[in-house]
Amino acid sequence: MTSIITPGYAPIEQYSKRGNQGAWTDIYALGAVCYHALTGQLPYDATDRVRVDPLEPAVERCRNQAADGFLSAIDWALRVDEQERPQSVVAWRAALAGDQPESPPDLPQGPVGGPGVEKPLRRLKRIGGWTAGAAAILALLIAGVYLIHEYVHPSEQQPVTHEVESETETESEAEIARQEEEARQREDRISVLLSGAREDLSPAQESNRRSLNRTRNGCLTVR
């Protein structure tokens, strides 16, 4: 499998022809899209994160921007070792939605709009901000799937078209050559039969044979 390396978005297994690539490879790239969208910083190249990882986890850097479970899922997708990442989109999607914000507490007794209501309202606004942020990131994920498909693995698509066209053209040429060879063999057999039978023909039969040959040659010329 041949792939184009996109710094910051490509996991470590894409730097080797023998790398173990799979769903976790694209999940890493999607995690990088989310990290970049939240922090404004592109993750370090995977090769720079092998021994000492300088990348600050999203759960620490963006603690007040989204739910901890959501941020932890992004960090999970960005693990350097592919075996430590989500092994399927289903597993990662569950992790993204797994840490639901806790339900707001019961409103304390007191006048409506008084001090006892002010704090829960602020908390609801904060939860709403988390939900909006998560929705924006999920929209980026959809766009990221398209980008990864088009730009991370472009070489997997185009050569296939050329290969199919080449195979079709080769098969057509082989079929034409086979038909021409069969036609030559038939003509050779007919010539042998005709030459062997000429000695036994009467003058009238010989005249008919020549007339048939002229007719056959004329048909072949027209065709």
mmCIF file of C-alpha atoms in Angstrom:
data_model
loop_
_atom_site.group_PDB
_atom_site.id
_atom_site.type_symbol
_atom_site.label_atom_id
_atom_site.label_comp_id
_atom_site.label_asym_id
_atom_site.label_seq_id
_atom_site.Cartn_x
_atom_site.Cartn_y
_atom_site.Cartn_z
ATOM 1 C CA MET A 1 0.000 0.000 0.000
ATOM 2 C CA THR A 2 1.403 3.389 -1.037
ATOM 3 C CA SER A 3 0.373 6.497 0.872
ATOM 4 C CA ILE A 4 1.254 10.187 0.904
ATOM 5 C CA ILE A 5 2.536 11.425 4.258
ATOM 6 C CA THR A 6 0.823 14.539 5.603
ATOM 7 C CA PRO A 7 2.905 15.904 8.503
ATOM 8 C CA GLY A 8 0.949 16.129 11.732
ATOM 9 C CA TYR A 9 -1.913 13.991 10.421
ATOM 10 C CA ALA A 10 -0.031 10.822 9.461
ATOM 11 C CA PRO A 11 0.531 8.173 12.174
ATOM 12 C CA ILE A 12 3.804 6.332 12.603
ATOM 13 C CA GLU A 13 2.741 3.245 10.606
ATOM 14 C CA GLN A 14 2.426 5.322 7.432
ATOM 15 C CA TYR A 15 6.127 6.108 7.473
ATOM 16 C CA SER A 16 6.966 2.489 6.562
ATOM 17 C CA LYS A 17 5.878 0.288 3.669
ATOM 18 C CA ARG A 18 5.405 -2.530 6.180
ATOM 19 C CA GLY A 19 3.391 -0.429 8.613
ATOM 20 C CA ASN A 20 0.294 -2.018 10.105
ATOM 21 C CA GLN A 21 -2.414 0.194 8.618
ATOM 22 C CA GLY A 22 -6.122 -0.066 9.299
ATOM 23 C CA ALA A 23 -9.067 1.845 10.711
ATOM 24 C CA TRP A 24 -6.812 3.098 13.515
ATOM 25 C CA THR A 25 -4.690 4.869 10.871
ATOM 26 C CA ASP A 26 -7.556 7.079 9.702
ATOM 27 C CA ILE A 27 -8.750 7.502 13.301
ATOM 28 C CA TYR A 28 -5.357 9.034 14.131
ATOM 29 C CA ALA A 29 -5.772 11.535 11.287
ATOM 30 C CA LEU A 30 -9.293 12.416 12.454
ATOM 31 C CA GLY A 31 -8.014 12.870 15.988
ATOM 32 C CA ALA A 32 -5.395 15.255 14.607
ATOM 33 C CA VAL A 33 -8.151 17.210 12.818
ATOM 34 C CA CYS A 34 -10.052 17.549 16.112
ATOM 35 C CA TYR A 35 -6.921 18.537 18.043
ATOM 36 C CA HIS A 36 -6.010 21.166 15.460
ATOM 37 C CA ALA A 37 -9.568 22.559 15.450
ATOM 38 C CA LEU A 38 -9.670 22.876 19.239
ATOM 39 C CA THR A 39 -6.155 24.154 19.911
ATOM 40 C CA GLY A 40 -5.174 25.871 16.678
ATOM 41 C CA GLN A 41 -1.962 23.828 16.779
ATOM 42 C CA LEU A 42 -1.095 20.987 14.417
ATOM 43 C CA PRO A 43 0.084 17.886 16.316
ATOM 44 C CA TYR A 44 3.795 17.120 16.161
ATOM 45 C CA ASP A 45 4.946 14.639 13.531
ATOM 46 C CA ALA A 46 4.516 11.058 14.695
ATOM 47 C CA THR A 47 8.255 10.449 14.280
ATOM 48 C CA ASP A 48 8.952 13.227 16.810
ATOM 49 C CA ARG A 49 6.650 11.617 19.380
ATOM 50 C CA VAL A 50 8.139 8.119 19.508
ATOM 51 C CA ARG A 51 10.542 8.386 22.464
ATOM 52 C CA VAL A 52 9.545 11.539 24.312
ATOM 53 C CA ASP A 53 6.099 12.827 23.363
ATOM 54 C CA PRO A 54 6.019 16.657 23.472
ATOM 55 C CA LEU A 55 2.326 16.855 22.545
ATOM 56 C CA GLU A 56 0.210 18.328 25.335
ATOM 57 C CA PRO A 57 -2.918 16.175 25.770
ATOM 58 C CA ALA A 58 -6.183 17.738 24.674
ATOM 59 C CA VAL A 59 -7.762 16.847 28.012
ATOM 60 C CA GLU A 60 -5.283 19.214 29.713
ATOM 61 C CA ARG A 61 -4.989 21.932 27.117
ATOM 62 C CA CYS A 62 -8.731 22.261 26.364
ATOM 63 C CA ARG A 63 -10.216 21.337 29.710
ATOM 64 C CA ASN A 64 -12.756 24.165 29.710
ATOM 65 C CA GLN A 65 -13.654 23.934 26.026
ATOM 66 C CA ALA A 66 -15.308 20.499 25.901
ATOM 67 C CA ALA A 67 -16.248 17.540 28.078
ATOM 68 C CA ASP A 68 -13.354 15.542 29.512
ATOM 69 C CA GLY A 69 -14.630 12.326 27.917
ATOM 70 C CA PHE A 70 -14.668 13.953 24.494
ATOM 71 C CA LEU A 71 -11.133 15.293 24.939
ATOM 72 C CA SER A 72 -9.904 11.938 26.232
ATOM 73 C CA ALA A 73 -11.268 10.281 23.093
ATOM 74 C CA ILE A 74 -9.201 12.690 20.976
ATOM 75 C CA ASP A 75 -6.081 11.855 22.986
ATOM 76 C CA TRP A 76 -6.882 8.160 22.584
ATOM 77 C CA ALA A 77 -7.000 8.560 18.793
ATOM 78 C CA LEU A 78 -3.602 10.305 18.845
ATOM 79 C CA ARG A 79 -1.702 7.514 20.609
ATOM 80 C CA VAL A 80 1.596 6.862 18.832
ATOM 81 C CA ASP A 81 1.326 3.066 19.109
ATOM 82 C CA GLU A 82 -1.450 1.873 16.794
ATOM 83 C CA GLN A 83 -2.333 -0.947 19.197
ATOM 84 C CA GLU A 84 -3.185 1.610 21.875
ATOM 85 C CA ARG A 85 -5.616 3.496 19.625
ATOM 86 C CA PRO A 86 -9.303 2.685 18.976
ATOM 87 C CA GLN A 87 -9.380 -0.296 16.648
ATOM 88 C CA SER A 88 -12.650 0.672 14.962
ATOM 89 C CA VAL A 89 -14.710 3.764 14.230
ATOM 90 C CA VAL A 90 -17.541 2.272 16.302
ATOM 91 C CA ALA A 91 -15.326 2.073 19.393
ATOM 92 C CA TRP A 92 -14.027 5.594 18.948
ATOM 93 C CA ARG A 93 -17.478 7.035 18.296
ATOM 94 C CA ALA A 94 -18.684 5.459 21.537
ATOM 95 C CA ALA A 95 -15.759 7.065 23.364
ATOM 96 C CA LEU A 96 -16.544 10.474 21.866
ATOM 97 C CA ALA A 97 -20.096 10.320 23.215
ATOM 98 C CA GLY A 98 -19.418 8.248 26.323
ATOM 99 C CA ASP A 99 -18.822 11.008 28.886
ATOM 100 C CA GLN A 100 -22.180 12.765 29.015
ATOM 101 C CA PRO A 101 -22.374 15.956 31.100
ATOM 102 C CA GLU A 102 -23.980 15.328 34.418
ATOM 103 C CA SER A 103 -27.596 16.395 34.875
ATOM 104 C CA PRO A 104 -28.063 19.821 36.458
ATOM 105 C CA PRO A 105 -28.974 19.632 40.154
ATOM 106 C CA ASP A 106 -32.461 20.294 41.434
ATOM 107 C CA LEU A 107 -33.224 23.969 41.713
ATOM 108 C CA PRO A 108 -33.132 25.148 45.344
ATOM 109 C CA GLN A 109 -36.210 26.636 46.956
ATOM 110 C CA GLY A 110 -36.375 30.395 46.613
ATOM 111 C CA PRO A 111 -37.861 33.189 44.577
ATOM 112 C CA VAL A 112 -37.861 32.643 40.825
ATOM 113 C CA GLY A 113 -34.942 34.503 39.303
ATOM 114 C CA GLY A 114 -33.277 34.920 42.689
ATOM 115 C CA PRO A 115 -29.695 34.087 43.638
ATOM 116 C CA GLY A 116 -30.475 30.381 44.028
ATOM 117 C CA VAL A 117 -31.303 30.058 40.321
ATOM 118 C CA GLU A 118 -28.359 32.001 38.944
ATOM 119 C CA LYS A 119 -25.676 29.312 39.420
ATOM 120 C CA PRO A 120 -27.634 26.434 37.769
ATOM 121 C CA LEU A 121 -28.372 28.681 34.799
ATOM 122 C CA ARG A 122 -24.685 29.418 34.356
ATOM 123 C CA ARG A 123 -23.993 25.699 34.514
ATOM 124 C CA LEU A 124 -26.622 24.983 31.855
ATOM 125 C CA LYS A 125 -25.003 27.566 29.586
ATOM 126 C CA ARG A 126 -21.623 25.898 30.067
ATOM 127 C CA ILE A 127 -23.088 22.486 29.214
ATOM 128 C CA GLY A 128 -24.706 24.026 26.156
ATOM 129 C CA GLY A 129 -21.303 25.329 25.116
ATOM 130 C CA TRP A 130 -19.870 21.828 25.409
ATOM 131 C CA THR A 131 -22.677 20.445 23.252
ATOM 132 C CA ALA A 132 -22.159 23.091 20.578
ATOM 133 C CA GLY A 133 -18.434 22.443 20.578
ATOM 134 C CA ALA A 134 -18.989 18.712 20.212
ATOM 135 C CA ALA A 135 -21.390 19.281 17.311
ATOM 136 C CA ALA A 136 -18.816 21.458 15.564
ATOM 137 C CA ILE A 137 -16.129 18.827 16.009
ATOM 138 C CA LEU A 138 -18.413 16.096 14.677
ATOM 139 C CA ALA A 139 -19.024 18.239 11.603
ATOM 140 C CA LEU A 140 -15.272 18.487 11.190
ATOM 141 C CA LEU A 141 -15.059 14.711 11.465
ATOM 142 C CA ILE A 142 -17.374 14.320 8.494
ATOM 143 C CA ALA A 143 -15.235 16.697 6.469
ATOM 144 C CA GLY A 144 -12.136 14.955 7.779
ATOM 145 C CA VAL A 145 -13.308 11.576 6.483
ATOM 146 C CA TYR A 146 -13.544 13.048 3.001
ATOM 147 C CA LEU A 147 -10.163 14.765 3.253
ATOM 148 C CA ILE A 148 -8.442 11.664 4.562
ATOM 149 C CA HIS A 149 -9.964 9.575 1.803
ATOM 150 C CA GLU A 150 -8.917 12.037 -0.901
ATOM 151 C CA TYR A 151 -5.503 13.209 0.317
ATOM 152 C CA VAL A 152 -4.024 10.608 2.666
ATOM 153 C CA HIS A 153 -4.635 7.671 0.292
ATOM 154 C CA PRO A 154 -4.961 9.213 -3.201
ATOM 155 C CA SER A 155 -2.573 6.700 -4.796
ATOM 156 C CA GLU A 156 -4.893 3.818 -3.947
ATOM 157 C CA GLN A 157 -7.580 5.075 -6.334
ATOM 158 C CA GLN A 158 -6.109 6.513 -9.533
ATOM 159 C CA PRO A 159 -3.810 3.605 -10.519
ATOM 160 C CA VAL A 160 -6.722 1.188 -10.239
ATOM 161 C CA THR A 161 -8.552 2.939 -13.097
ATOM 162 C CA HIS A 162 -5.480 2.802 -15.315
ATOM 163 C CA GLU A 163 -4.915 -0.836 -14.418
ATOM 164 C CA VAL A 164 -8.479 -1.805 -15.353
ATOM 165 C CA GLU A 165 -8.256 0.113 -18.631
ATOM 166 C CA SER A 166 -4.922 -1.567 -19.418
ATOM 167 C CA GLU A 167 -6.307 -5.036 -18.679
ATOM 168 C CA THR A 168 -9.374 -4.393 -20.871
ATOM 169 C CA GLU A 169 -7.227 -3.166 -23.745
ATOM 170 C CA THR A 170 -4.914 -6.192 -23.448
ATOM 171 C CA GLU A 171 -7.864 -8.605 -23.459
ATOM 172 C CA SER A 172 -9.335 -6.937 -26.574
ATOM 173 C CA GLU A 173 -6.040 -7.172 -28.452
ATOM 174 C CA ALA A 174 -5.658 -10.831 -27.480
ATOM 175 C CA GLU A 175 -9.206 -11.616 -28.677
ATOM 176 C CA ILE A 176 -8.594 -9.925 -32.045
ATOM 177 C CA ALA A 177 -5.315 -11.806 -32.499
ATOM 178 C CA ARG A 178 -7.032 -15.105 -31.640
ATOM 179 C CA GLN A 179 -9.806 -14.524 -34.175
ATOM 180 C CA GLU A 180 -7.304 -13.611 -36.899
ATOM 181 C CA GLU A 181 -5.283 -16.742 -36.190
ATOM 182 C CA GLU A 182 -8.393 -18.936 -36.387
ATOM 183 C CA ALA A 183 -9.345 -17.342 -39.713
ATOM 184 C CA ARG A 184 -5.868 -18.037 -41.131
ATOM 185 C CA GLN A 185 -6.035 -21.642 -39.983
ATOM 186 C CA ARG A 186 -9.451 -22.124 -41.619
ATOM 187 C CA GLU A 187 -8.183 -20.679 -44.889
ATOM 188 C CA ASP A 188 -5.128 -22.952 -44.775
ATOM 189 C CA ARG A 189 -7.292 -26.025 -44.242
ATOM 190 C CA ILE A 190 -9.607 -25.016 -47.090
ATOM 191 C CA SER A 191 -6.633 -24.447 -49.400
ATOM 192 C CA VAL A 192 -5.212 -27.866 -48.581
ATOM 193 C CA LEU A 193 -8.545 -29.555 -49.239
ATOM 194 C CA LEU A 194 -9.038 -27.705 -52.499
ATOM 195 C CA SER A 195 -5.538 -28.406 -53.764
ATOM 196 C CA GLY A 196 -5.925 -32.117 -52.978
ATOM 197 C CA ALA A 197 -9.229 -32.363 -54.785
ATOM 198 C CA ARG A 198 -8.241 -30.515 -57.951
ATOM 199 C CA GLU A 199 -6.768 -33.623 -59.579
ATOM 200 C CA ASP A 200 -10.152 -35.425 -59.415
ATOM 201 C CA LEU A 201 -12.211 -32.571 -60.837
ATOM 202 C CA SER A 202 -13.714 -32.667 -64.319
ATOM 203 C CA PRO A 203 -13.336 -29.581 -66.539
ATOM 204 C CA ALA A 204 -16.859 -28.462 -65.632
ATOM 205 C CA GLN A 205 -16.213 -28.918 -61.897
ATOM 206 C CA GLU A 206 -12.921 -27.036 -62.210
ATOM 207 C CA SER A 207 -14.785 -24.155 -63.851
ATOM 208 C CA ASN A 208 -17.315 -24.120 -61.021
ATOM 209 C CA ARG A 209 -14.510 -24.155 -58.442
ATOM 210 C CA ARG A 210 -12.851 -21.117 -59.988
ATOM 211 C CA SER A 211 -16.177 -19.321 -60.112
ATOM 212 C CA LEU A 212 -16.753 -20.060 -56.414
ATOM 213 C CA ASN A 213 -13.252 -18.807 -55.560
ATOM 214 C CA ARG A 214 -13.900 -15.546 -57.391
ATOM 215 C CA THR A 215 -17.186 -15.144 -55.549
ATOM 216 C CA ARG A 216 -15.568 -15.898 -52.183
ATOM 217 C CA ASN A 217 -12.724 -13.459 -52.822
ATOM 218 C CA GLY A 218 -15.216 -10.795 -53.810
ATOM 219 C CA CYS A 219 -17.155 -11.304 -50.587
ATOM 220 C CA LEU A 220 -13.986 -11.099 -48.537
ATOM 221 C CA THR A 221 -13.010 -7.874 -50.300
ATOM 222 C CA VAL A 222 -16.403 -6.285 -49.647
ATOM 223 C CA ARG A 223 -16.362 -7.351 -46.002
#
